[in-house]
PDB file of C-alpha atoms and ligand atoms in Angstrom:
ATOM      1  CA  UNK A 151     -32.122  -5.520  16.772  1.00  0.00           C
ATOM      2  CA  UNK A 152     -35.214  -3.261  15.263  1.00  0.00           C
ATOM      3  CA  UNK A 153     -33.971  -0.741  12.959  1.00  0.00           C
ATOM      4  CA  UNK A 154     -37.341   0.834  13.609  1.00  0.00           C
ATOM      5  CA  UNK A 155     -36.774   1.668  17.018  1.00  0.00           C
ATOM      6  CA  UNK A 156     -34.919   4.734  17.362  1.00  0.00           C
ATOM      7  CA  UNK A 157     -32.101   4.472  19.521  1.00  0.00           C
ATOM      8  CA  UNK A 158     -31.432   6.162  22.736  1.00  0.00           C
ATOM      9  CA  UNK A 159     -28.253   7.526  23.821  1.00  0.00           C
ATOM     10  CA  UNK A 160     -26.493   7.914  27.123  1.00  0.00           C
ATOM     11  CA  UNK A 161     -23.204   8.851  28.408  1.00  0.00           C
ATOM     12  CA  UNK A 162     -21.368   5.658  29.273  1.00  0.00           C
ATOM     13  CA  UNK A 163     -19.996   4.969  32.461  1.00  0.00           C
ATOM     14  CA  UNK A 164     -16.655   3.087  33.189  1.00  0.00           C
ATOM     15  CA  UNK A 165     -17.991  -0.171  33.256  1.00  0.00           C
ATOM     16  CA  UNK A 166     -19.484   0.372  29.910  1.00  0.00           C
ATOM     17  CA  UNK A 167     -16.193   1.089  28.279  1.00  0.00           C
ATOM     18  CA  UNK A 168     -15.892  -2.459  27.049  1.00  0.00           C
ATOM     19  CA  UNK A 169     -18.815  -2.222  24.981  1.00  0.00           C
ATOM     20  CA  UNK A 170     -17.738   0.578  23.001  1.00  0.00           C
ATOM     21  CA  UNK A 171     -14.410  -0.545  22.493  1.00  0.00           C
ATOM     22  CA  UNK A 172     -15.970  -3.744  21.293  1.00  0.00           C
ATOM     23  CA  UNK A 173     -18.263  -1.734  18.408  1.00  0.00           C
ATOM     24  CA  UNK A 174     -15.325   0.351  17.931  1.00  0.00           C
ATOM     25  CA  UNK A 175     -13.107  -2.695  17.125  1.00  0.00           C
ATOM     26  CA  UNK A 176     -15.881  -4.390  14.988  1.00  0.00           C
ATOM     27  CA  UNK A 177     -15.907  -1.284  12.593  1.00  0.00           C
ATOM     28  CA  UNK A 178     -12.288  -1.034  12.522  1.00  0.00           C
ATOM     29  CA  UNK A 179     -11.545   2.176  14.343  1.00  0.00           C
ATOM     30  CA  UNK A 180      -8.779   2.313  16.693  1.00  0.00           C
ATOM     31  CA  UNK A 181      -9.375   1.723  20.183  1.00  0.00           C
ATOM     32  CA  UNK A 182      -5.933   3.185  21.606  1.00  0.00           C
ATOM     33  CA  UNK A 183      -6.731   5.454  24.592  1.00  0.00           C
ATOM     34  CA  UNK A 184     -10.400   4.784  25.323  1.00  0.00           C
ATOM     35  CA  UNK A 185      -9.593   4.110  29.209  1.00  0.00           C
ATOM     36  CA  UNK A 186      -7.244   6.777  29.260  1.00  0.00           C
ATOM     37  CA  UNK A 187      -9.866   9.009  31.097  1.00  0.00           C
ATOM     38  CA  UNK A 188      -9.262  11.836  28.617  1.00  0.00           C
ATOM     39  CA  UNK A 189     -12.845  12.043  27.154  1.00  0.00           C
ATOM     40  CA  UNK A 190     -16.555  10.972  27.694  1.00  0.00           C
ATOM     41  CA  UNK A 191     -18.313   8.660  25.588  1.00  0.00           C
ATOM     42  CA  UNK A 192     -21.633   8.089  24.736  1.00  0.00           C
ATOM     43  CA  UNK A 193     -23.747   4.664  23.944  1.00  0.00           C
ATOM     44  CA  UNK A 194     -26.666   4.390  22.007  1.00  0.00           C
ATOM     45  CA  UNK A 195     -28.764   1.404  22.568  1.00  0.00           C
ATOM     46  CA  UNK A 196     -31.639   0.090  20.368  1.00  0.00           C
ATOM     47  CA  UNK A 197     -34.967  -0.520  22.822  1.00  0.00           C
ATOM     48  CA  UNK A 198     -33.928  -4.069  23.937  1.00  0.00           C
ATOM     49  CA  UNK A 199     -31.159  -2.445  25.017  1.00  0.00           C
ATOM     50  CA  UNK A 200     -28.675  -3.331  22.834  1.00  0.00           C
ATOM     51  CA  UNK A 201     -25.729  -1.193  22.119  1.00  0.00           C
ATOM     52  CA  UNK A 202     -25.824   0.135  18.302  1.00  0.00           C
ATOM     53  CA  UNK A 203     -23.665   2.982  18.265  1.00  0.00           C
ATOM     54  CA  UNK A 204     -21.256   4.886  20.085  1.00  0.00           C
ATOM     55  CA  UNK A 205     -19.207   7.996  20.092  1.00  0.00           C
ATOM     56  CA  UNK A 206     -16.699   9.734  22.045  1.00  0.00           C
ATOM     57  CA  UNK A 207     -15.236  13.582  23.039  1.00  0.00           C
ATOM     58  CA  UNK A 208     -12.334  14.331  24.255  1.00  0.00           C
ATOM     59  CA  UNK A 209     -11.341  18.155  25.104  1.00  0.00           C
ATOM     60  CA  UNK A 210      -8.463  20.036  24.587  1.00  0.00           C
ATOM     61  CA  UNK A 211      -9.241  23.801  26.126  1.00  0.00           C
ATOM     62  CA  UNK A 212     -10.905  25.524  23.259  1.00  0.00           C
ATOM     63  CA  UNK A 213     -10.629  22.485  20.853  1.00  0.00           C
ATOM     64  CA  UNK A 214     -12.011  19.132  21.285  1.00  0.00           C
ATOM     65  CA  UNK A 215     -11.460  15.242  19.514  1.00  0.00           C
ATOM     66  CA  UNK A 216     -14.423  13.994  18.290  1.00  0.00           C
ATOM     67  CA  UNK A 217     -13.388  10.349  18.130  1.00  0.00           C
ATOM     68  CA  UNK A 218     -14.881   6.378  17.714  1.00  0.00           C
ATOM     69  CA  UNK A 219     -18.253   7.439  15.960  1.00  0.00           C
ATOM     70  CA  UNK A 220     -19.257   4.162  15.164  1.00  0.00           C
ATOM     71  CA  UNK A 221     -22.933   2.511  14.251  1.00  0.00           C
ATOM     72  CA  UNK A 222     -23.260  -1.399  14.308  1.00  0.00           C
ATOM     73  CA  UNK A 223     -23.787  -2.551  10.585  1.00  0.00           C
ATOM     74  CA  UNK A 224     -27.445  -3.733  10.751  1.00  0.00           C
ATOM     75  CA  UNK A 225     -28.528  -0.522  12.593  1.00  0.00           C
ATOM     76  CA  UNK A 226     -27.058   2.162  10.048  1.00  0.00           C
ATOM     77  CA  UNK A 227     -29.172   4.815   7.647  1.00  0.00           C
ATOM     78  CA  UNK A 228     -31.773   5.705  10.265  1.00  0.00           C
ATOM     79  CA  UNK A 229     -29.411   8.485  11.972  1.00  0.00           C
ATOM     80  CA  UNK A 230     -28.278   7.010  14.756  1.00  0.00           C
ATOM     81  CA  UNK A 231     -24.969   8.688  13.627  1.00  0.00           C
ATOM     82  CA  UNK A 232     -25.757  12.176  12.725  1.00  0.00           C
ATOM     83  CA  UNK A 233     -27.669  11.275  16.365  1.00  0.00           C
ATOM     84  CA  UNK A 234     -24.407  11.034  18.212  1.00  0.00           C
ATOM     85  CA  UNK A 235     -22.281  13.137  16.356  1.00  0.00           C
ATOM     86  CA  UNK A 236     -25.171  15.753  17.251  1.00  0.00           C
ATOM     87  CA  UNK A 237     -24.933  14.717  21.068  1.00  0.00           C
ATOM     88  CA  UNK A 238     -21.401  14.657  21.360  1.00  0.00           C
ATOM     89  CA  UNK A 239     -21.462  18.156  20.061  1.00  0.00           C
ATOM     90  CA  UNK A 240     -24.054  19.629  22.228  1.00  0.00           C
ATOM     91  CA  UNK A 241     -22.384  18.292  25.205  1.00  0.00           C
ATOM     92  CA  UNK A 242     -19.019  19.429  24.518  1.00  0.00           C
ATOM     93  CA  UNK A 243     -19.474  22.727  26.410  1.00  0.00           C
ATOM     94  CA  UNK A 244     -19.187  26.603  25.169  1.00  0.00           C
ATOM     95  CA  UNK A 245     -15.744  26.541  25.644  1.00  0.00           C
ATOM     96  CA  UNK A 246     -15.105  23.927  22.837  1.00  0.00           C
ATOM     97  CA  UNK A 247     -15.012  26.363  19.642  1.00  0.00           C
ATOM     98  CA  UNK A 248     -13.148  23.735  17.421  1.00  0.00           C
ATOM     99  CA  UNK A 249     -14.116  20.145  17.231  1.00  0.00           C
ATOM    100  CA  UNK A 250     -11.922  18.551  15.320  1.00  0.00           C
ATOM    101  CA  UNK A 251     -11.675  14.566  14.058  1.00  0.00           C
ATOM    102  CA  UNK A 252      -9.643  12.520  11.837  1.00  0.00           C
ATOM    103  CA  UNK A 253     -11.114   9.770   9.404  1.00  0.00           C
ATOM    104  CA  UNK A 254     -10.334   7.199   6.937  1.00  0.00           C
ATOM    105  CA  UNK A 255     -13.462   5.984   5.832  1.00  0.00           C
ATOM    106  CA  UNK A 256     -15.971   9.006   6.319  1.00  0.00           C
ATOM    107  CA  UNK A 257     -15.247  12.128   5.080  1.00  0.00           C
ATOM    108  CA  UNK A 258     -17.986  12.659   2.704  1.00  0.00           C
ATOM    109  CA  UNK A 259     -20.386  11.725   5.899  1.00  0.00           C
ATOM    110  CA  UNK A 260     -18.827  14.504   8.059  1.00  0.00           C
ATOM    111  CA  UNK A 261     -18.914  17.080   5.231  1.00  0.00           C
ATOM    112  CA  UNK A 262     -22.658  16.189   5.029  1.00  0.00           C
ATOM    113  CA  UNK A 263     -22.597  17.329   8.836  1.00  0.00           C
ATOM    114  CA  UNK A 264     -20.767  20.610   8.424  1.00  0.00           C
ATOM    115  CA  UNK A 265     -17.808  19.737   8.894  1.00  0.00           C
ATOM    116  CA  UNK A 266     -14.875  20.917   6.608  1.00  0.00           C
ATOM    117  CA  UNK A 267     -11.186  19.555   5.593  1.00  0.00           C
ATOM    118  CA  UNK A 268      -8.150  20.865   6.819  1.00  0.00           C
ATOM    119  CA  UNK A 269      -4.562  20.474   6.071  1.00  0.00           C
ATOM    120  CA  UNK A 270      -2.641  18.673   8.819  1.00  0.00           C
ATOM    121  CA  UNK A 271       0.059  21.083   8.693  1.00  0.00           C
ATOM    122  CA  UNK A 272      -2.804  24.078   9.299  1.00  0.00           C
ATOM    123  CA  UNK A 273      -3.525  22.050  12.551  1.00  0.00           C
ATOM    124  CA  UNK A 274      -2.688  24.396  15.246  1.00  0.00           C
ATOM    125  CA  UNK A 275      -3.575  23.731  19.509  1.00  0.00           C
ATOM    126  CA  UNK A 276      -3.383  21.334  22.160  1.00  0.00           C
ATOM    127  CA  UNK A 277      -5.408  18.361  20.206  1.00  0.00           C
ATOM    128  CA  UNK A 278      -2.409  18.092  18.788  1.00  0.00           C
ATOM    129  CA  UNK A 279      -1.057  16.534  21.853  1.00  0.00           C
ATOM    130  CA  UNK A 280      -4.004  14.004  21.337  1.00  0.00           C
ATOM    131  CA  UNK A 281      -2.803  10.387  21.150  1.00  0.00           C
ATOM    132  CA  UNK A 282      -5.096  10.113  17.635  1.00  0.00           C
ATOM    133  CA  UNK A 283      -3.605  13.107  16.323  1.00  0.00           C
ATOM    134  CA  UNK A 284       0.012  12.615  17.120  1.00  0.00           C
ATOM    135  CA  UNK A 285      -0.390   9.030  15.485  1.00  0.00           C
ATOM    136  CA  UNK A 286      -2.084  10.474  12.526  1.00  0.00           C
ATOM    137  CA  UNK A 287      -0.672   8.862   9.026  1.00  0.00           C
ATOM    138  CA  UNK A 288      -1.155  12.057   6.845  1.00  0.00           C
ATOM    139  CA  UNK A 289      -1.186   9.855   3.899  1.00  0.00           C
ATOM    140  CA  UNK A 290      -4.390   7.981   4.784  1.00  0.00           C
ATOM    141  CA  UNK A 291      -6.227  10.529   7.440  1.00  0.00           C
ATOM    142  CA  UNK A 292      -8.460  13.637   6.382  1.00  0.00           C
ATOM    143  CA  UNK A 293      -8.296  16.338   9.144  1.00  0.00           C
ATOM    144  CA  UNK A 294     -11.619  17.845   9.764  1.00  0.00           C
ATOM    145  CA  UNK A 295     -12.987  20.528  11.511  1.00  0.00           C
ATOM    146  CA  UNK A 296     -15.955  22.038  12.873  1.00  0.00           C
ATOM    147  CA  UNK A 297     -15.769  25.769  14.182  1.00  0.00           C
ATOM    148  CA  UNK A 298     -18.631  26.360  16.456  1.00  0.00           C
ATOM    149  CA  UNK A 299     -20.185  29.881  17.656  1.00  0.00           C
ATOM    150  CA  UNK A 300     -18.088  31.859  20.542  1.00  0.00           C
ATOM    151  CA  UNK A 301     -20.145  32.971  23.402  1.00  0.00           C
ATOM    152  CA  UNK A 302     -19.360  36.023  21.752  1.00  0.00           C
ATOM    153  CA  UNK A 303     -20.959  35.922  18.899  1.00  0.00           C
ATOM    154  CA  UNK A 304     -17.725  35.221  16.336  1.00  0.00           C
ATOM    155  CA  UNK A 305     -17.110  31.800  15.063  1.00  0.00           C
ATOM    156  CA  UNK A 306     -13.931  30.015  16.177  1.00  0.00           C
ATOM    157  CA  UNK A 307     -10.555  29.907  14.878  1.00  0.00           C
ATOM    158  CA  UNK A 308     -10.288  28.099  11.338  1.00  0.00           C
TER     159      UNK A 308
HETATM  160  C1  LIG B 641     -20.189   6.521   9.475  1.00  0.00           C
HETATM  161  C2  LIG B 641     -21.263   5.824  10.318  1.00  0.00           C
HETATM  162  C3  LIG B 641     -21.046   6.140  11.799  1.00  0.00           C
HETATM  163  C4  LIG B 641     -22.644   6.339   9.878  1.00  0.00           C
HETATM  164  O1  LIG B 641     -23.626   5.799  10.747  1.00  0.00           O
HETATM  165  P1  LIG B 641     -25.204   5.827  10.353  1.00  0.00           P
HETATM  166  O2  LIG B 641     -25.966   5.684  11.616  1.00  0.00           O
HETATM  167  O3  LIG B 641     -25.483   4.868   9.272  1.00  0.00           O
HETATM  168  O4  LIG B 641     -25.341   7.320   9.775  1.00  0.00           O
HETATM  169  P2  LIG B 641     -26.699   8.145   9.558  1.00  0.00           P
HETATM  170  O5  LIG B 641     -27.880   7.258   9.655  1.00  0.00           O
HETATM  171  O6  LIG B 641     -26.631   9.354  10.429  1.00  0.00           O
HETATM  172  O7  LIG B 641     -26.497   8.665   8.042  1.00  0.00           O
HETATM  173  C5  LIG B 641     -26.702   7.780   6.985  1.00  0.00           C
HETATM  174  C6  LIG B 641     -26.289   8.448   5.694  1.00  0.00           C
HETATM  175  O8  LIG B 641     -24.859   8.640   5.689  1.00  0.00           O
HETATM  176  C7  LIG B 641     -24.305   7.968   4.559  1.00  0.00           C
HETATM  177  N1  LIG B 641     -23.008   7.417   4.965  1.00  0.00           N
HETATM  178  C8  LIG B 641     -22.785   6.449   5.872  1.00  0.00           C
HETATM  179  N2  LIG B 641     -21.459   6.189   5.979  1.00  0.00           N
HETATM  180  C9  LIG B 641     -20.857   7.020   5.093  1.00  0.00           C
HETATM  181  C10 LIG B 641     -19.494   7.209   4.723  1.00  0.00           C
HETATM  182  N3  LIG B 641     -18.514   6.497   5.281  1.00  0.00           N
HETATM  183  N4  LIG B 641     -19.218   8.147   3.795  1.00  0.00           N
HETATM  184  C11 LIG B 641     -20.216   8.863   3.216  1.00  0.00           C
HETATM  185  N5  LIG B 641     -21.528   8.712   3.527  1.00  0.00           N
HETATM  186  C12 LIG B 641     -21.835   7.785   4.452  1.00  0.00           C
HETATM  187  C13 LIG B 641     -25.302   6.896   4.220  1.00  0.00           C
HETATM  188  O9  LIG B 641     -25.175   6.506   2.867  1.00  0.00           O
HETATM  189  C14 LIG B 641     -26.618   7.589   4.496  1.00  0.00           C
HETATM  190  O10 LIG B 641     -26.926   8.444   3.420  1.00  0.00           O
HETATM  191  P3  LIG B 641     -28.485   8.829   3.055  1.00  0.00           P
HETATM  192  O11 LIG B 641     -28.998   9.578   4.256  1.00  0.00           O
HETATM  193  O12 LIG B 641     -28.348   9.701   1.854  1.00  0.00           O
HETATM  194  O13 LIG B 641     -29.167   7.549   2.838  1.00  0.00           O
HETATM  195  C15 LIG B 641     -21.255   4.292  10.113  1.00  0.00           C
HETATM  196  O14 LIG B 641     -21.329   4.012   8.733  1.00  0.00           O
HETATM  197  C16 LIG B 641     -20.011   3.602  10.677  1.00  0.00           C
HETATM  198  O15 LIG B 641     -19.992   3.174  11.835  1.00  0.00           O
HETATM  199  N6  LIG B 641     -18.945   3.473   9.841  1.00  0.00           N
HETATM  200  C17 LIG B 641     -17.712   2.784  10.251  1.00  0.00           C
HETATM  201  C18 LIG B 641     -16.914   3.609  11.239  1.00  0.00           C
HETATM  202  C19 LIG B 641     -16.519   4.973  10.720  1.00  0.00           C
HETATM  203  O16 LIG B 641     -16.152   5.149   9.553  1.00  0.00           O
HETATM  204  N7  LIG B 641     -16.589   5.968  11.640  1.00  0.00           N
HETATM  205  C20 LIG B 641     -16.221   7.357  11.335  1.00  0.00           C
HETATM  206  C21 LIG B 641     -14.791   7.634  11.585  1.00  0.00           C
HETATM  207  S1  LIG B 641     -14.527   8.294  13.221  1.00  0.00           S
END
């Protein structure tokens, strides 16, 4: 694995599920509801191929779950994160005006990327119906949330 090679990233297809719940599972995230269908999810691979990252979206009408960011230890500080995160984002379609993610372990990275906390209670819409969400320990998880630009102009809901 090069850490000078910058990675490239792709949507992964079904068969490439297993690799991202294996990264997921070697950083410790959860990998409940990764087959479910719900989202897409995204590989990044160094240039030998090799998977070093992955990420994963899942929408919820004007909100969507930013979920399973992960980056393989010997391949982190060159930005294959803010990479993905940036991907996922892009990809997630003008209708997504929230994008919203829980963490443990990485707040102070997502604040770094815009987004901001929120109180669980304050979390209104259908990502509440989201299997990471409704399993959410509020002791442990920080609630974060990104409000994106409206096709109108105004920002989304906070
Ligand atoms: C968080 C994570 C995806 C970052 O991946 P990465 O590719 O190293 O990130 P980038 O290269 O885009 O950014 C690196 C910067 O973020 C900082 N950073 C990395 N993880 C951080 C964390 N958990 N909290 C705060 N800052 C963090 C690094 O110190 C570095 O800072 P610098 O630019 O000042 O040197 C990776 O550390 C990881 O997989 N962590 C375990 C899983 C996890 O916590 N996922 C998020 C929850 S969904």
């Amino acid at each position: 694995m090069n850490r000078n090679d910058r990675a490239t990233i792709a949507v992964a297809d079904p068969s490439e599920l297993d690799e991202v719940e294996r990264l997921v599972t070697r950083v410790g995230l959860p990998t409940g509801g990764i087959r479910a269908g719900k989202g897409r999810f995204w590989l990044a691979r160094d240039g030998d191929g090799r998977v070093v990252g992955c990420v994963g979206l899942e929408p919820y009408g004007a909100q969507a779950l930013l979920r399973s960011l992960a980056v393989d230890p010997s391949y982190r500080g060159v930005g294959t994160g803010r990479a993905l995160v940036e991907t996922a984002i892009a990809e997630a379609g003008s209708q997504a005006e929230e994008i919203v993610l829980l963490t443990t372990t990485a707040r102070a990275y997502f604040a770094r990327l815009g987004f901001g906390v929120m109180n669980r209670a304050d979390l209104r819409g259908p990502v509440n119906a989201s299997e990471e969400v409704a399993s959410l320990c509020p002791d442990t998880a920080t609630v974060m949330v990104l409000a994106r630009p409206r096709a109108d102009g105004r920002r989304g809901a906070p």
